[in-house]
CSV table of C-alpha atoms in Angstrom, one decimal:
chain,number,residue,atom,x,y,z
A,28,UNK,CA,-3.9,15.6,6.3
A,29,UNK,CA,-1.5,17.9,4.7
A,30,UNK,CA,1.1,17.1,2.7
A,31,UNK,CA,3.7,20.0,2.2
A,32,UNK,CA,5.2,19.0,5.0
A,33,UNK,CA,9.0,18.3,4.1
A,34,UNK,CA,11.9,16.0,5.8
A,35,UNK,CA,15.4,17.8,5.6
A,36,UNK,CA,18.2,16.2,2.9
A,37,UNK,CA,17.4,13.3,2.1
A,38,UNK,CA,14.2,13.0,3.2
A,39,UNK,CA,12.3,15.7,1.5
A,40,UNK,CA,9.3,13.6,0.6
A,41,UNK,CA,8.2,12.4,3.3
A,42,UNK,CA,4.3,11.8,3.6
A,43,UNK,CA,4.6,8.3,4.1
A,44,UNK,CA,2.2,5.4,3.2
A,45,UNK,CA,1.9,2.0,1.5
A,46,UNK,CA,2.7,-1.1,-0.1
A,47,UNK,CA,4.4,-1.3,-3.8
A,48,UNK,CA,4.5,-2.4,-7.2
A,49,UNK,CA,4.3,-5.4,-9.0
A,50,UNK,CA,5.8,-5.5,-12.8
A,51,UNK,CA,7.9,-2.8,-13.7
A,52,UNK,CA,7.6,0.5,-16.1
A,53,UNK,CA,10.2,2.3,-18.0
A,54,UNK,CA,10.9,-0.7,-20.3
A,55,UNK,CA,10.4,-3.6,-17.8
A,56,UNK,CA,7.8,-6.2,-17.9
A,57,UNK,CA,4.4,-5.0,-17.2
A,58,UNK,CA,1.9,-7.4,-14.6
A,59,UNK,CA,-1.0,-9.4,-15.6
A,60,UNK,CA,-4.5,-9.1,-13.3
A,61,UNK,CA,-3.0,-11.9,-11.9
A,62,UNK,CA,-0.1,-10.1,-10.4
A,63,UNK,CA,2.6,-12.0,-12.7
A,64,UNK,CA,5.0,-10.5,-14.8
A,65,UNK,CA,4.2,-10.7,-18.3
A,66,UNK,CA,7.5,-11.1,-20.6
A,67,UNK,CA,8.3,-8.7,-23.4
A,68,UNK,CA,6.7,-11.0,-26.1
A,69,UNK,CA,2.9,-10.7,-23.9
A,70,UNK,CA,2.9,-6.3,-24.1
A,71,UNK,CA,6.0,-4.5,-23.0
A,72,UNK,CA,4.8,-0.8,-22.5
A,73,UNK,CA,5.6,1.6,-25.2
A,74,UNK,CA,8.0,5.0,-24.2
A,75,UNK,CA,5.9,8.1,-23.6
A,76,UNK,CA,8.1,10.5,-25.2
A,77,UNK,CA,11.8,11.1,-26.2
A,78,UNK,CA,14.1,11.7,-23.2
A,79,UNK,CA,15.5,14.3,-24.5
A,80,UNK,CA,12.3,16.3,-26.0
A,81,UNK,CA,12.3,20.2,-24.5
A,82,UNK,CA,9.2,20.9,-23.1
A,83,UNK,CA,7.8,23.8,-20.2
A,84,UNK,CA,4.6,21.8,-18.6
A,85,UNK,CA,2.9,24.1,-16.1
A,86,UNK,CA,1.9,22.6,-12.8
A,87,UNK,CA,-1.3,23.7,-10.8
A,88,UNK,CA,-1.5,23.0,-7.5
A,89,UNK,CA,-4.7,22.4,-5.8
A,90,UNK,CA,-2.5,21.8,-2.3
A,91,UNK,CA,-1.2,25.2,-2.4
A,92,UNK,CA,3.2,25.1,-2.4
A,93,UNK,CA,5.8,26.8,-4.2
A,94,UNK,CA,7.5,26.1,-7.2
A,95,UNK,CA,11.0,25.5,-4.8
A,96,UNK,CA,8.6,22.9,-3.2
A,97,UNK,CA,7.5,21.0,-6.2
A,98,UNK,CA,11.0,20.5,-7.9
A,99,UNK,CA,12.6,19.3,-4.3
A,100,UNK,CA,9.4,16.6,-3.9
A,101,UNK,CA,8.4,15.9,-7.8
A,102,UNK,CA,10.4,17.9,-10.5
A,103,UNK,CA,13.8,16.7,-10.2
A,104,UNK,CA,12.6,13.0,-9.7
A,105,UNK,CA,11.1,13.5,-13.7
A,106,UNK,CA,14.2,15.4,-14.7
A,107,UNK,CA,16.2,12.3,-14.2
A,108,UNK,CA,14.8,10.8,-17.3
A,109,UNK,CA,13.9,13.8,-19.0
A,110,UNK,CA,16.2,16.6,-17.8
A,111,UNK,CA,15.0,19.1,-21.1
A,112,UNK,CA,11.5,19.0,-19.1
A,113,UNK,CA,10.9,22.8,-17.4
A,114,UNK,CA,8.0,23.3,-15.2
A,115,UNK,CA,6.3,26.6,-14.0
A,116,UNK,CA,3.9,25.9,-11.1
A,117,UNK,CA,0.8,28.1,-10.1
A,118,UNK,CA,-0.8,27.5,-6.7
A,119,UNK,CA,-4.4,28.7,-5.6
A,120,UNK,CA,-4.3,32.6,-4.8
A,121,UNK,CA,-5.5,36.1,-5.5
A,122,UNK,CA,-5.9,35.9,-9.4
A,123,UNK,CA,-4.8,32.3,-9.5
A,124,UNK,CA,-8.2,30.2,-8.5
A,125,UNK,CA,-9.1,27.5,-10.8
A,126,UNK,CA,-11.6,29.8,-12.4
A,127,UNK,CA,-8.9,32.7,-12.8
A,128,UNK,CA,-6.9,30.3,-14.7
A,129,UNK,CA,-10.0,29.1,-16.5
A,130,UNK,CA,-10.9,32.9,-17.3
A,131,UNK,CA,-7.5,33.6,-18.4
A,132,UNK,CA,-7.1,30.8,-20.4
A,133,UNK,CA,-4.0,29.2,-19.0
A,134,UNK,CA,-2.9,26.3,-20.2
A,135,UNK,CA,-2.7,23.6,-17.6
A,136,UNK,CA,-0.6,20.6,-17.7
A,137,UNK,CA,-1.1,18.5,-14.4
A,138,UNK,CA,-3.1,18.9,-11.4
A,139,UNK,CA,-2.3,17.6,-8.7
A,140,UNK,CA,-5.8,17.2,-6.1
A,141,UNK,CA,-6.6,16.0,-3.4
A,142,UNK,CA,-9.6,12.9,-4.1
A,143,UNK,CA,-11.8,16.4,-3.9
A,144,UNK,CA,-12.0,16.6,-8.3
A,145,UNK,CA,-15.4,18.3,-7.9
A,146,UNK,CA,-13.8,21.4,-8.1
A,147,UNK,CA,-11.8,20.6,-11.6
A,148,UNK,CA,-15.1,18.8,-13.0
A,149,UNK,CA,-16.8,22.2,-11.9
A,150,UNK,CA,-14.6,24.6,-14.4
A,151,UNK,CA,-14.4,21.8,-16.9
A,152,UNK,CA,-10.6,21.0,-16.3
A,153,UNK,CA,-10.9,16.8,-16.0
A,154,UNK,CA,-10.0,14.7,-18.6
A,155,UNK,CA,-9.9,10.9,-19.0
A,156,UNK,CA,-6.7,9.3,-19.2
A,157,UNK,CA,-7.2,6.2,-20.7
A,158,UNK,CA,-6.7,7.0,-23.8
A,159,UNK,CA,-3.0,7.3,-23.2
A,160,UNK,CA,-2.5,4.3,-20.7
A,161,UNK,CA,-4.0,2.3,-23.4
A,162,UNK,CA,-1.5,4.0,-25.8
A,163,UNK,CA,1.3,3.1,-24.1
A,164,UNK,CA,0.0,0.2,-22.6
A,165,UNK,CA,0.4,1.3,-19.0
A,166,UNK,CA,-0.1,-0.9,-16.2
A,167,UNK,CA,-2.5,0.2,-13.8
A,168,UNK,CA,-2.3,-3.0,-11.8
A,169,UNK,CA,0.8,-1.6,-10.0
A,170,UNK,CA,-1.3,0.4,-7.6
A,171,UNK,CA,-3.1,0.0,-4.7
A,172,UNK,CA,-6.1,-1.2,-5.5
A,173,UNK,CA,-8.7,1.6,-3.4
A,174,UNK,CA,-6.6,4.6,-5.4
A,175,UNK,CA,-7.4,3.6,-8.6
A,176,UNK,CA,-11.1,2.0,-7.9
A,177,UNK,CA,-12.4,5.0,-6.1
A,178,UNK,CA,-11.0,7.7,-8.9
A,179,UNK,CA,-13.4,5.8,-11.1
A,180,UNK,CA,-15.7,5.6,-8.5
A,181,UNK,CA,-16.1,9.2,-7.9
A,182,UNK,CA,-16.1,10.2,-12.2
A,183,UNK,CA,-18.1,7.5,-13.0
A,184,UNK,CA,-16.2,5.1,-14.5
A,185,UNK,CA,-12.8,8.0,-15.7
A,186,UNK,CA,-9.7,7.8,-14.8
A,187,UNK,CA,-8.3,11.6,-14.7
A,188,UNK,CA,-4.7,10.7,-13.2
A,189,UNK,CA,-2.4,8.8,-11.6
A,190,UNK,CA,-1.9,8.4,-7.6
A,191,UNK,CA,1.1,9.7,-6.6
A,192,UNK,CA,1.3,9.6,-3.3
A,193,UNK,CA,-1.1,7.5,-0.8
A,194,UNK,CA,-0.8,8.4,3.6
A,195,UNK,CA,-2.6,6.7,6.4
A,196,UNK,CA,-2.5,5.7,9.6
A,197,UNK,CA,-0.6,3.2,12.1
A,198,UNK,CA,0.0,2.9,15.8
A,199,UNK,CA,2.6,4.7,18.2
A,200,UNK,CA,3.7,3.6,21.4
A,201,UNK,CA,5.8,4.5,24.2
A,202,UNK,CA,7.6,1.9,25.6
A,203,UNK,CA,8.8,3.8,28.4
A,204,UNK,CA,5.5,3.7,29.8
A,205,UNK,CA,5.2,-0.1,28.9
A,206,UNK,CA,8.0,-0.5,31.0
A,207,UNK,CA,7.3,1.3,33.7
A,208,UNK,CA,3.8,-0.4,34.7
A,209,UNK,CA,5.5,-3.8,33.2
A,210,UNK,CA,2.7,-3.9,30.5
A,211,UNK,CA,4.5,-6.5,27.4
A,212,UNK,CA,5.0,-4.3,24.3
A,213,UNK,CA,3.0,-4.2,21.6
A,214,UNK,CA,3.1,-7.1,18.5
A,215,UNK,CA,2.1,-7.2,14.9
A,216,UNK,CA,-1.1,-9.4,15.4
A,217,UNK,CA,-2.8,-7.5,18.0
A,218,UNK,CA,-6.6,-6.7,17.2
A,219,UNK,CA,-8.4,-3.6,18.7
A,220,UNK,CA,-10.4,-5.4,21.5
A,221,UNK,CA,-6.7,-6.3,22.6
A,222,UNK,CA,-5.5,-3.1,21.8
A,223,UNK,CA,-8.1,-1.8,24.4
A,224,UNK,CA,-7.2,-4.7,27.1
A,225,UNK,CA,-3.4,-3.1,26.9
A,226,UNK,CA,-4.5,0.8,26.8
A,227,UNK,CA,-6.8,-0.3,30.3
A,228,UNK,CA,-3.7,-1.5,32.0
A,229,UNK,CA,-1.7,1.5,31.3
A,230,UNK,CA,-4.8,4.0,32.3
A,231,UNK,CA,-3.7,5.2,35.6
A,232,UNK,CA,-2.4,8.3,38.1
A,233,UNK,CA,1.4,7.6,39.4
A,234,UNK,CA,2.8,10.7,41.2
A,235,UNK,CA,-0.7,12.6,40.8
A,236,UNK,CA,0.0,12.5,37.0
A,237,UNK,CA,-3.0,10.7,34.9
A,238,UNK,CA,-1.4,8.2,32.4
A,239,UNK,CA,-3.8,7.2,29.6
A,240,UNK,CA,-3.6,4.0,27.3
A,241,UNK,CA,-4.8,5.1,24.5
A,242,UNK,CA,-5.6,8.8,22.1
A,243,UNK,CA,-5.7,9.3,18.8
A,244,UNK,CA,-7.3,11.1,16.0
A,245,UNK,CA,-11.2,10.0,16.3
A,246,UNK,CA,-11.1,10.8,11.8
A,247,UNK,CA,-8.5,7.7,11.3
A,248,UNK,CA,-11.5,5.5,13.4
A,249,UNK,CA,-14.2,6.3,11.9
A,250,UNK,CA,-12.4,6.5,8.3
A,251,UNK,CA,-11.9,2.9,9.0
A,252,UNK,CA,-14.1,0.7,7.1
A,253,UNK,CA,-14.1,-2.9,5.2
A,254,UNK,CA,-17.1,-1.6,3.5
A,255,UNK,CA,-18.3,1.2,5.0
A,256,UNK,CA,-21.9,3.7,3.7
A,257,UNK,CA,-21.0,6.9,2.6
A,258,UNK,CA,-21.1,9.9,4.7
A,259,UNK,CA,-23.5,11.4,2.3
A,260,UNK,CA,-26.2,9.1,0.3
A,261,UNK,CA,-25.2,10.3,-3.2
A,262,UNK,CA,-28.9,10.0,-5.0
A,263,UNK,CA,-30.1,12.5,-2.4
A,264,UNK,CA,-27.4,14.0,-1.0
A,265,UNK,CA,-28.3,13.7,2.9
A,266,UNK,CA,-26.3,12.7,5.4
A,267,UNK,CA,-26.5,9.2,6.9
A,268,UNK,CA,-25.7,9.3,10.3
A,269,UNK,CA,-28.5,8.3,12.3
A,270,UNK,CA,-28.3,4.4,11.1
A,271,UNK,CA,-27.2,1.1,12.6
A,272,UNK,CA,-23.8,1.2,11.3
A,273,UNK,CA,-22.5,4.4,13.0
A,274,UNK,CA,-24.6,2.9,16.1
A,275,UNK,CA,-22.4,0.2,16.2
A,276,UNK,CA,-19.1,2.0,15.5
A,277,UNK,CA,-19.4,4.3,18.0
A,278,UNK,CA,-20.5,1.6,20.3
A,279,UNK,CA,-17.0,0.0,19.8
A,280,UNK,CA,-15.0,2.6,19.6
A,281,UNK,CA,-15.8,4.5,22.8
A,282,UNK,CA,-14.4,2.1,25.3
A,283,UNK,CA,-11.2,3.3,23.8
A,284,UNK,CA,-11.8,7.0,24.8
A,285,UNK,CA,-13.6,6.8,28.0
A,286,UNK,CA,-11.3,4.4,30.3
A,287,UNK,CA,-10.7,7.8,32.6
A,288,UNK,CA,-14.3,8.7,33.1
A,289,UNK,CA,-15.8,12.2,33.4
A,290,UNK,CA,-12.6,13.2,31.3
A,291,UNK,CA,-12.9,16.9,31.6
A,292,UNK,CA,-10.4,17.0,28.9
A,293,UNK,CA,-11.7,14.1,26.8
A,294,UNK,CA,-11.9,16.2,23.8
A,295,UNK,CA,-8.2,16.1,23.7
A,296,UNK,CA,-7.6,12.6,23.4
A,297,UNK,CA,-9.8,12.5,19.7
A,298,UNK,CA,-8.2,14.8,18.5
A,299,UNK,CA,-4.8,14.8,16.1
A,300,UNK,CA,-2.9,17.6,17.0
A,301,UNK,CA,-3.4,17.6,20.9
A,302,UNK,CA,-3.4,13.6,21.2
A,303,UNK,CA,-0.1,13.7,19.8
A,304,UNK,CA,1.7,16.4,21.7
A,305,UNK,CA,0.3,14.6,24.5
A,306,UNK,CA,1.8,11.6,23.5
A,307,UNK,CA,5.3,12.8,22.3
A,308,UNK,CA,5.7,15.8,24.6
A,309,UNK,CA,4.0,15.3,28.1
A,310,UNK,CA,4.4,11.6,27.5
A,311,UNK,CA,1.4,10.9,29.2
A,312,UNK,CA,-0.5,8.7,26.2
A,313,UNK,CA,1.0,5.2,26.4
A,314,UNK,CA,-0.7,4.2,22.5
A,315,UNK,CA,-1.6,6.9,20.1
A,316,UNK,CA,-2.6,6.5,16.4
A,317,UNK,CA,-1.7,9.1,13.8
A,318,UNK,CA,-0.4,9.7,10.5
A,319,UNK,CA,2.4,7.4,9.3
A,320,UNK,CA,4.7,9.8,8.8
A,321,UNK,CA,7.1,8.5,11.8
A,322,UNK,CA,10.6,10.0,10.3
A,323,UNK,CA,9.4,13.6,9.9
A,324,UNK,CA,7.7,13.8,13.5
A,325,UNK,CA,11.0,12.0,15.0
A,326,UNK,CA,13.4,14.2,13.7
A,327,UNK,CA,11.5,18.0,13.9
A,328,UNK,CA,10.2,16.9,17.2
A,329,UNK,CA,13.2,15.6,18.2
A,330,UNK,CA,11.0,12.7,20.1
A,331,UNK,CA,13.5,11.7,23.7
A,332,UNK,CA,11.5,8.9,24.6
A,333,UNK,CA,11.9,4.7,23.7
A,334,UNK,CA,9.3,4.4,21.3
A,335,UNK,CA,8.1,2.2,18.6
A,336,UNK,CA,5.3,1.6,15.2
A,337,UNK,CA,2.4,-1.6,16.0
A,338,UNK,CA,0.5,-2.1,12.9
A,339,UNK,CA,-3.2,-0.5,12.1
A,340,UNK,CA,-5.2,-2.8,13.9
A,341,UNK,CA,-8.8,-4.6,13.0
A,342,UNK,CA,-11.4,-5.5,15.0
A,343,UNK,CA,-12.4,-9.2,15.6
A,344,UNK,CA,-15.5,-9.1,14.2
A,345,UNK,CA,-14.6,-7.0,10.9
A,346,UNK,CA,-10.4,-8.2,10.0
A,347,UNK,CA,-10.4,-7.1,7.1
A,348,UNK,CA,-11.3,-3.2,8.1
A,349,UNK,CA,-8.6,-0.9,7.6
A,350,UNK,CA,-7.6,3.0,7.4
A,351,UNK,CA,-8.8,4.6,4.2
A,352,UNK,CA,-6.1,6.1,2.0
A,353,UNK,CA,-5.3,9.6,1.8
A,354,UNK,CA,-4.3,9.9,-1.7
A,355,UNK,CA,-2.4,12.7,-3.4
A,356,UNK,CA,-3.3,12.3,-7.3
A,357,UNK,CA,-1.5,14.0,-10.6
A,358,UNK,CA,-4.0,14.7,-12.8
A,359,UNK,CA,-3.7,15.7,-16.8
A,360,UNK,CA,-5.9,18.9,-17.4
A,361,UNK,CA,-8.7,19.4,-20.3
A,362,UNK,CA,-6.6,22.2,-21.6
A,363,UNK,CA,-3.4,20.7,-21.8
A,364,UNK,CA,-1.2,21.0,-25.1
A,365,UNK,CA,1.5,18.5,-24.3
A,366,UNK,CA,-0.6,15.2,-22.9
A,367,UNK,CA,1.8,12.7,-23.5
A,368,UNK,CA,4.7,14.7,-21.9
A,369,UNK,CA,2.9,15.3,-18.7
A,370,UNK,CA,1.6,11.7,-18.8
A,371,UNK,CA,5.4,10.5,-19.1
A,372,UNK,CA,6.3,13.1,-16.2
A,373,UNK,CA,3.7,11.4,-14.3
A,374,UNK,CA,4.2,7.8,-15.1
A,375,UNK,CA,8.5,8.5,-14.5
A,376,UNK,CA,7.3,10.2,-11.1
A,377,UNK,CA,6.0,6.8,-9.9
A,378,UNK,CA,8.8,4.6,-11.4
A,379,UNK,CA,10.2,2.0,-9.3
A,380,UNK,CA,13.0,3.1,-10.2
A,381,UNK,CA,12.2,7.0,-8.2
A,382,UNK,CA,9.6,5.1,-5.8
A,383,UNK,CA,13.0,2.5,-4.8
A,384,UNK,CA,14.5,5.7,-3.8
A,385,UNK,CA,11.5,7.2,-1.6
A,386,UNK,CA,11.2,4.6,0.4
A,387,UNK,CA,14.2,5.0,1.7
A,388,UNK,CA,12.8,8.1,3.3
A,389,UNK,CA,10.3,6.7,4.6
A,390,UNK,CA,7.9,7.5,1.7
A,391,UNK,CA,5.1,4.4,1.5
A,392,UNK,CA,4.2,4.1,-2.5
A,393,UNK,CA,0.9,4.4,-3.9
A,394,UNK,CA,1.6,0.6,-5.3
A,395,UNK,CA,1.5,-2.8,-4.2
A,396,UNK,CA,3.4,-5.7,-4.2
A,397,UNK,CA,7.4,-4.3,-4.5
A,398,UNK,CA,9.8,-6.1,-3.1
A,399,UNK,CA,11.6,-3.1,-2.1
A,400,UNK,CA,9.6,-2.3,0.6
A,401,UNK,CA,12.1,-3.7,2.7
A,402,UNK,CA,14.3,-0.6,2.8
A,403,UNK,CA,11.3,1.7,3.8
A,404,UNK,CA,13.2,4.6,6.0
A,405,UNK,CA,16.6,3.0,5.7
A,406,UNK,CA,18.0,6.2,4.7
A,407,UNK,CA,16.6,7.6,8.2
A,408,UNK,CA,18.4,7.1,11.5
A,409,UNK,CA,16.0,7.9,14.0
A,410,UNK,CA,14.0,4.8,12.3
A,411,UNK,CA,16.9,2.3,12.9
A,412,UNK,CA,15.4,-0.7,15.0
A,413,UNK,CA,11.9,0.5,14.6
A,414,UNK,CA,8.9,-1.8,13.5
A,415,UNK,CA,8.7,0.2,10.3
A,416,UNK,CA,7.1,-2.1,8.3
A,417,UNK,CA,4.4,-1.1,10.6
A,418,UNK,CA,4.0,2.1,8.7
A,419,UNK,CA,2.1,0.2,5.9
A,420,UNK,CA,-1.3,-0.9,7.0
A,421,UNK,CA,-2.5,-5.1,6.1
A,422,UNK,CA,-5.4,-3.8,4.9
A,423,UNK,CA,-6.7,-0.3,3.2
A,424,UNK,CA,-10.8,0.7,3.7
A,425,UNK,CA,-12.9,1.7,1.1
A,426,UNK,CA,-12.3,5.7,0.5
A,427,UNK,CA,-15.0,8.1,1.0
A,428,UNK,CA,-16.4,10.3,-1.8
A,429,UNK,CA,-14.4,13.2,-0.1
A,430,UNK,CA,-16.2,16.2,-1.3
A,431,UNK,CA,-17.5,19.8,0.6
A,432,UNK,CA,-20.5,17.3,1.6
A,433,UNK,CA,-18.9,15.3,3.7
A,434,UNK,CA,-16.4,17.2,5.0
A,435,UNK,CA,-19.2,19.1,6.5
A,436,UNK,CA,-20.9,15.3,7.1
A,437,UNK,CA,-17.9,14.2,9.0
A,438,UNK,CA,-17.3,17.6,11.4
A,439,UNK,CA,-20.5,16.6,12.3
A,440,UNK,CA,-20.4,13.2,13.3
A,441,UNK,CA,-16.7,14.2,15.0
A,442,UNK,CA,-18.6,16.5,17.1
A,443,UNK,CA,-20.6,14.1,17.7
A,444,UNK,CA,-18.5,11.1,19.1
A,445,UNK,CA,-16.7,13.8,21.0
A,446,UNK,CA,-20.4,14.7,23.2
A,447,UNK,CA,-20.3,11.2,23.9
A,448,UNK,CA,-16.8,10.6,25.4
A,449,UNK,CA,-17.3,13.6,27.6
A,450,UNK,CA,-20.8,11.5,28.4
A,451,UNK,CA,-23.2,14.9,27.5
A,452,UNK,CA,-25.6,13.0,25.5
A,453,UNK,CA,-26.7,9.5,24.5
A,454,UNK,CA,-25.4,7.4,21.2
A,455,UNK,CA,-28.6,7.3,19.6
A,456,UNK,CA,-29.2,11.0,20.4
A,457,UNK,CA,-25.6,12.3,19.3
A,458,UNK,CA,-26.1,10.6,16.0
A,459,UNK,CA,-29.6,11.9,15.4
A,460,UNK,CA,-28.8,15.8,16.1
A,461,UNK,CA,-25.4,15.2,14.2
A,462,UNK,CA,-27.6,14.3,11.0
A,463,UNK,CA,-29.9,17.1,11.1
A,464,UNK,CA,-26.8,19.4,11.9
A,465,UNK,CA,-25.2,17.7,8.5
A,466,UNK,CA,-28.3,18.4,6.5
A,467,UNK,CA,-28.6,21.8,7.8
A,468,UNK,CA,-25.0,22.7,6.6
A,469,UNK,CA,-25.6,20.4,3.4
A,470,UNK,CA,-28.7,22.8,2.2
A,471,UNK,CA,-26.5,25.8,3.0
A,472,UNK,CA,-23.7,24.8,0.9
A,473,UNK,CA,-26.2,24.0,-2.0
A,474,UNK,CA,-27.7,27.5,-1.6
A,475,UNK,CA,-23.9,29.0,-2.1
């Protein structure tokens, strides 16, 4: 997913995703595990730096951007508390790869990455964090649970940085089409079985034009998980497609995809880009999922259609399953001079006090539990009367170790799934020659 994707005005941050925060930084009272609000005399969280300290932290990019970018989305939301904070940004280039600015001994401040660190661990950049939330008694309870868990998951127990911004999925419909073959609208406790029960009766040809329930981008499926294997078996780094559990996803999943049969154009409806333009443009998908970022595709598509957000649905079997989190994370670098100042640009970023503000755009937080959540895309009118609530998923998966390994993994098993919608090969067969394709591309990447 890519985030430099902007909103006009107001909206400039949009990337949309989550829940909120429970206790509050910047002097408030932090929260216990237990989510309650501890009072001053129980550990109120020490302040990170003088407001008015001068300071020039330099900002590498691992998402690409321009310095013009980072100040509209992130800069001027730190320089509210400390305005004497300057910031020179360096995204990945000719001369400006990680190991250029490792050669040249650069000083970096923050990084902000994708949950990809392999590449900072790799040129020695990482650095644990916890020295300085203990320092200033920083409440890491705040966030969503998966964005903090699976950092530590993926550096073995380190926390390099802070999420800063978390995206994910939810479900777009056109109620246009609803009305036209009198199908009821979509609601708020629908599961995917009867998800697929609505998409079959709005599969059909009217005026020679074919209608289809349902598209969507096939990686948001099988991203979702309650607890799902790696792509990848970590101890021996070989993919783990050909198992029981992909069996049974794809088993579930392709009634979705196939209710035209002999699709010649099949391939469209898995994938992001295409499922979507068929869905907002030709306005022949009924129900498409996609990335929650409903404002910014609203207004720069300029969508003329009655439409409407239904939440990330679960499957009977599994409800707890969910989309994973794409997470944006702000990291402090190993050859930073000024920790504390970028940890308090950080920690300001994701404020409730800036985060209160977001949402209004229709950014979703990286946290939990805020009750400002309410307002999410008040500040945007083409969201007025839509289920945006919707935009935050009831339950996040488990995130994948998201490395060059299973990016190769998961193109694999994409292609896969897609063989089978267009009915060229068998499940069991799909699965087996998308593993050895995975292992063939895993042995070349380790050769590199």
């Amino acid at each position: 997913m890519k985030w430099n994707k902007r909103w006009l005005g107001a909206a400039s941050m949009m990337a949309v995703v989550l829940l909120a925060a429970c206790g509050k930084e910047d002097g408030g009272a932090a929260a216990k595990p237990d989510g309650k609000p501890q009072t001053p005399a129980e550990g109120k969280a020490a302040e990170p730096v003088d407001p008015n300290k001068q300071v020039e932290l330099t900002v590498y990019s691992m998402l690409s951007g321009n310095y013009e970018g980072f100040m509209t989305s992130e800069g001027q939301y730190i320089q509210r508390k400390y305005p004497n904070f300057k910031f020179k940004f360096i995204a990945p280039g000719t001369g400006t790869s990680l190991k250029d600015v490792v050669t040249a001994k650069t000083p970096i401040d923050i990084i902000i990455s994708t949950p990809d660190v392999q590449p900072i661990i790799d040129v020695g950049l990482d650095s644990d964090i916890m020295d300085l939330v203990k320092k200033y008694n920083y409440n890491l309870n705040r966030f969503i649970p998966e964005t903090i868990d699976s950092m530590k998951r993926i550096t073995g127990g380190k926390l390099f940085g802070l999420p800063g911004r978390v995206s994910s999925y939810t479900l777009y419909y056109n109620k246009d089409l609803f009305d036209k073959f009198g199908v009821p609208y979509l609601n708020d406790k629908m599961t995917w079985e009867q998800i697929y029960d609505t998409a079959r009766k709005l599969t059909r040809v009217e005026g020679g034009v074919q209608y289809y329930g349902f598209a969507g981008d096939i990686i948001a499926m099988l991203d979702m998980n309650e607890k799902a294997p790696q792509y990848v078996d970590p101890k021996t780094v070989q993919a783990t497609l050909s198992n029981d559990y992909w069996k049974r996803v794809f088993d579930r999943l392709l009634p979705l995809y196939t209710l035209v049969p002999n699709n010649a154009e099949s391939a469209k409806l898995t994938n992001l880009t295409q499922s979507r333009t068929m869905f907002s443009k030709d306005k022949t998908v009924a129900i498409a999922i996609g990335v929650n970022d409903a404002g910014i595709r609203a207004v720069s598509e300029k969508w003329d259609m009655n439409w409407d957000l239904s939440p990330f649905p679960a499957f009977q079997s599994n409800p707890k399953e969910g989309p994973q989190p794409s997470v944006r994370y702000y990291l402090i670098s190993s050859t930073s001079k000024n920790r504390d100042e970028a940890f308090a640009a950080i920690t300001q970023f994701v404020s409730d006090d800036i985060q209160r503000e977001l949402v209004t755009t229709g950014v979703t937080p990286p946290l939990q539990n805020v009750d400002y959540i309410s307002q999410l895309g008040s500040a945007i009118p083409e969201l007025k009367g839509k289920n945006v609530k919707a935009l935050v998923p009831p339950h996040y998966g488990e995130m994948n170790l998201k490395d060059q390994y299973y990016i190769a993994t998961r193109a694999a098993l994409i292609s896969a799934f897609d063989k089978t919608v267009a009915g060229q090969t068998d499940v069991n067969t799909a699965l087996r020659e998308a593993e050895e394709a995975a292992n063939k591309q895993i042995a070349q990447l380790k050769s590199k």
